[in-house]
Coordinates of C-alpha atoms in Angstrom, one line a residue:
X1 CA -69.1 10.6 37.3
X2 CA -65.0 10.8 38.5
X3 CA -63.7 7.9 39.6
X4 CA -59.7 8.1 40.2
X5 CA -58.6 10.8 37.1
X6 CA -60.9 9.3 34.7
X7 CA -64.6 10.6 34.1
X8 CA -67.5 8.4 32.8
X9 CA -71.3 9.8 31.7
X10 CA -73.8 8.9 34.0
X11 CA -75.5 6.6 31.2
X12 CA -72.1 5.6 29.7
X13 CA -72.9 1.8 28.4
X14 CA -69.4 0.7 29.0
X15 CA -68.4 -3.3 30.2
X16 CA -67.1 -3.0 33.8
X17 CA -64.1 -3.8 32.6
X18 CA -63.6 -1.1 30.1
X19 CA -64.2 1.2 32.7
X20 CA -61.8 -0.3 35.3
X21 CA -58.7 0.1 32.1
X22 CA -59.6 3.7 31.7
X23 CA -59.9 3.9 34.8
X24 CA -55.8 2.6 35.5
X25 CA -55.0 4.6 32.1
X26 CA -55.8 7.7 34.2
X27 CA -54.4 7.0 37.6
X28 CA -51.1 6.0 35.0
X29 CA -51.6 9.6 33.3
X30 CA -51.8 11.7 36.2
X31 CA -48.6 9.5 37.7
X32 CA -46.8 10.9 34.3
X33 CA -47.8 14.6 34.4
X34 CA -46.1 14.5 37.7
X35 CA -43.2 13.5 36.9
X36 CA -42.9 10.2 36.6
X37 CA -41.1 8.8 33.8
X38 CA -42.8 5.2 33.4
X39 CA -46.2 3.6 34.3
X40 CA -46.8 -0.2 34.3
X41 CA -50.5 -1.8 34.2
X42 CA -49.9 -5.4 35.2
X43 CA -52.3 -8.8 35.6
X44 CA -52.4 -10.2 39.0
X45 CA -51.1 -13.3 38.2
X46 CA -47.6 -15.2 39.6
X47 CA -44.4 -13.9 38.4
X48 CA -46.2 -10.8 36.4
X49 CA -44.3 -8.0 38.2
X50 CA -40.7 -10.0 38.3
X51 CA -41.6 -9.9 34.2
X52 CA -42.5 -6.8 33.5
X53 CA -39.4 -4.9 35.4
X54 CA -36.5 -7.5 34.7
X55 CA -37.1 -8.4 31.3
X56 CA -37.3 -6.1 28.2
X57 CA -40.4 -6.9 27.0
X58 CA -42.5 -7.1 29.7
X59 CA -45.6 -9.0 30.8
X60 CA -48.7 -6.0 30.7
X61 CA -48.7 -2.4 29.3
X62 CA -46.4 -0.1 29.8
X63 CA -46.6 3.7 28.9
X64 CA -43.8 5.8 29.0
X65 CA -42.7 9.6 28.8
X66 CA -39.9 8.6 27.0
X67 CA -39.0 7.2 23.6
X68 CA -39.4 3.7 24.5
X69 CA -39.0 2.3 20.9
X70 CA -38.4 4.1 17.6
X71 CA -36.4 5.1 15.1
X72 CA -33.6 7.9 15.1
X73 CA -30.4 8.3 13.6
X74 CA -27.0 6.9 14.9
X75 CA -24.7 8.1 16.3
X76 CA -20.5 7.2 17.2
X77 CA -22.2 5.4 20.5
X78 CA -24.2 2.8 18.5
X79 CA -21.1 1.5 16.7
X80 CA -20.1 -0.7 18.8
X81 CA -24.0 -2.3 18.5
X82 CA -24.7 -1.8 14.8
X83 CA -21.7 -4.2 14.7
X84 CA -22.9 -6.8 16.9
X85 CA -26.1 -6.9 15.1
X86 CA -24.9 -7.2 12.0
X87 CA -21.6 -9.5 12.3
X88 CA -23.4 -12.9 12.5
X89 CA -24.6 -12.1 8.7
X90 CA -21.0 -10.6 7.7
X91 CA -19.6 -13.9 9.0
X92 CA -22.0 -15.7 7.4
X93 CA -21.3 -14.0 3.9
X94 CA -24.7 -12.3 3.8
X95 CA -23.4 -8.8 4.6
X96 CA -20.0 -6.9 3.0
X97 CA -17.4 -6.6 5.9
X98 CA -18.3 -3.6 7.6
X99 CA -15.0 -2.8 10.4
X100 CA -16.0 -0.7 13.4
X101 CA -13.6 2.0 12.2
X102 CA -16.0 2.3 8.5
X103 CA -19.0 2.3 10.5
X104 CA -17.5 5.0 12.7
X105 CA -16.7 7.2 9.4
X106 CA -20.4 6.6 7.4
X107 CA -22.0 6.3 10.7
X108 CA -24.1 9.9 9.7
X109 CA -25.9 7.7 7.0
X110 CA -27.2 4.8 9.4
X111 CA -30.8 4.8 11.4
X112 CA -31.5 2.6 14.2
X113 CA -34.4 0.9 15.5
X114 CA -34.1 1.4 19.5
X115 CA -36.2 -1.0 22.0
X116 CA -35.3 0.8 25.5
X117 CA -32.1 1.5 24.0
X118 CA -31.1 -1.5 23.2
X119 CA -30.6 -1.7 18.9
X120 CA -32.7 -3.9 17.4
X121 CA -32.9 -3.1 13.8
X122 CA -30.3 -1.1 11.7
X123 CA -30.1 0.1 7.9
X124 CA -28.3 2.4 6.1
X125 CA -29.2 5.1 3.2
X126 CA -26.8 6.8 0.4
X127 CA -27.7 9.3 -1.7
X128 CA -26.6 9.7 -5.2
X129 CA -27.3 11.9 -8.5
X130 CA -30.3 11.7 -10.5
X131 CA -32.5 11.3 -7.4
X132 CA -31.4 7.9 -6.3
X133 CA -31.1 6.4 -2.6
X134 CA -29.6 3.3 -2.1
X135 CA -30.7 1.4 1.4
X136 CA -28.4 -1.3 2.3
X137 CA -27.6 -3.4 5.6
X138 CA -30.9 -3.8 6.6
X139 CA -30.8 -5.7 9.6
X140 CA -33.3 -7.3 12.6
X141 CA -32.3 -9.1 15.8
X142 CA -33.2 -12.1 15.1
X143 CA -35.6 -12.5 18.0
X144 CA -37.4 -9.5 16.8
X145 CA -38.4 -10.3 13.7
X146 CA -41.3 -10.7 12.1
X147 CA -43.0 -8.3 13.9
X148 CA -42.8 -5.2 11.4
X149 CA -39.7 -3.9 12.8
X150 CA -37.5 -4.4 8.7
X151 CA -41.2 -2.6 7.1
X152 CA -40.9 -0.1 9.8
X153 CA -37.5 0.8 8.8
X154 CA -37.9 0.4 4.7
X155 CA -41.1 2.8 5.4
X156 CA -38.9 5.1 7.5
X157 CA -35.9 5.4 4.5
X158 CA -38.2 5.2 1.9
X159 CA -40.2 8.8 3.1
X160 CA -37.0 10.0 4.2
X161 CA -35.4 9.1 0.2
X162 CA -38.7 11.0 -0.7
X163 CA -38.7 14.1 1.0
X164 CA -34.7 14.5 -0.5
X165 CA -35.7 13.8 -3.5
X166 CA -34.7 10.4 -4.5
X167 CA -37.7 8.4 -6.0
X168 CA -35.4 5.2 -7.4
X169 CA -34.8 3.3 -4.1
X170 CA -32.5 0.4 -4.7
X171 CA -31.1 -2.6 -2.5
X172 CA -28.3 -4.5 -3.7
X173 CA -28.1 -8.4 -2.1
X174 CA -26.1 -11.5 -3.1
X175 CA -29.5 -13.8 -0.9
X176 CA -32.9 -14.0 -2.0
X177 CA -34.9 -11.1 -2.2
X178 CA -38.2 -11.8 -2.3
X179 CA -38.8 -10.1 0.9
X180 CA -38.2 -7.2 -0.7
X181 CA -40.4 -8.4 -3.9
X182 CA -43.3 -8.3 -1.6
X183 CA -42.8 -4.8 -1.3
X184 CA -43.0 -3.4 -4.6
X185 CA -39.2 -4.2 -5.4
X186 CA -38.4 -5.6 -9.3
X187 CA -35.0 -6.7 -10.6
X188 CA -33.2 -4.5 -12.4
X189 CA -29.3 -4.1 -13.9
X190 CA -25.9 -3.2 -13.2
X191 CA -26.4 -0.5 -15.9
X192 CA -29.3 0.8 -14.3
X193 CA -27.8 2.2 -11.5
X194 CA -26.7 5.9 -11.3
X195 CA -23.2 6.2 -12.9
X196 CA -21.5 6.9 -9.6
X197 CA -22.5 3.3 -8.3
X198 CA -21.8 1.5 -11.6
X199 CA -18.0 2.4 -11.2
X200 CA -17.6 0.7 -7.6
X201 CA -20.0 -2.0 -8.2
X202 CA -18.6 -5.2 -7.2
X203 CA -18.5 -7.5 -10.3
X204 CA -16.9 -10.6 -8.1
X205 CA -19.6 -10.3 -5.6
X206 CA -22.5 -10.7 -8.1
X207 CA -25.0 -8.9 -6.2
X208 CA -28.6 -8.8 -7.3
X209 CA -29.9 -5.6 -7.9
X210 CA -33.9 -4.4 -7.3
X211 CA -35.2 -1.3 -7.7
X212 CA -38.3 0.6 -6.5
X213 CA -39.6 3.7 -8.1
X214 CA -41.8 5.5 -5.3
X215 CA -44.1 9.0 -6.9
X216 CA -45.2 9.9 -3.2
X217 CA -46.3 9.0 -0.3
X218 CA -49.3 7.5 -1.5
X219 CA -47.5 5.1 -3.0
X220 CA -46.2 4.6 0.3
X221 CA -49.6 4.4 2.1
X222 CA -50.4 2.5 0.1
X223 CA -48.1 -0.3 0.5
X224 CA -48.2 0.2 4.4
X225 CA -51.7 -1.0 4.3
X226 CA -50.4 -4.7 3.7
X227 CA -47.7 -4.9 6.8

């Protein structure tokens, strides 16, 4: 039977509650088709509503006719955030200085990770010869991490180094990098680099070099299986 813009079976052996959810989904759908660019489904508990609009992550379900999060490349507007995210770790040492005006010239070879717009994850990619991609200043806000956010963006660069044709994906760090160990990274050296690399390789900085050799994307699968 219809109930709202959702239809059940007669004999449909769903939970009252299920059916009340699909039953919000709908009303949410139908709000959407008609223009409406956002639909919330909230609890009815104190303080709820005040949560879900004024605060970016909400407190129930939202669903949304617009790219609320994902991954796209940047542009010369997300400058000025790519270099908030990342200058606690350049302060810090972690990162290589990276000046507003350098991000604003290589700013074609950096992805961000977008949370209603606001950047919460960054990285970039360079190609070189011989089918090599290097991925470097992988970042996440700190108060978004550990929620798959930095394997959503290794995944993203990794198929994109793929479908170029760069399977030797390599990160360059001067911190641990076992994070990146966990994901099917091994240490390699200096002279295992493409040429091209080698020559501006910075022998002061020492930086640790690992390298991942990817055949296609079921390698990738694979490894997606563990986030």
């Amino acid at each position: 039977k219809s109930k709202g813009f959702s239809s059940f079976e007669h004999d449909a052996n769903l939970p009252s509650f299920t059916k009340e959810a699909f039953v919000k989904l709908g009303w949410c759908v139908s709000s959407l088709e008609r223009g409406v660019k956002r639909a919330h489904i909230i609890a009815p508990i104190n303080g709820a509503l005040l949560q879900e609009l004024y605060t970016r992550d909400g407190s129930g379900t939202l669903i949304s006719r617009d790219i609320y999060e994902g991954i796209r490349t940047a542009d010369v507007s997300d400058v000025a955030g790519i270099y908030d995210l990342i200058e606690p770790l350049v302060s810090a040492g972690t990162l290589v200085p990276r000046p507003k005006t350098v991000l604003e010239k290589e700013i074609n070879s950096y992805y961000v990770f977008t949370r209603d717009n606001l950047i919460v994850a960054c990285a970039q990619i360079k190609l070189f010869e011989m089918g090599y991609a290097e991925i470097g200043c992988l970042v996440v806000k700190r108060e978004y991490r550990s929620q798959g956010r930095g394997d959503a963006m290794l995944g993203f660069l990794e198929r994109l180094s793929l479908q170029v044709g760069c399977t030797n994906v390599f990160v360059l760090s001067t911190q641990t990098m076992e994070w990146f160990v966990e994901r099917g990274f091994t240490e390699a050296s200096v002279e295992d680099l493409p040429q091209s690399r080698q020559a501006v390789y910075n022998k002061k900085r020492k930086s640790k070099i690992y390298m991942k050799q990817i055949e296609d994307d079921r390698d990738l699968d694979a490894a997606e299986l563990w986030w």
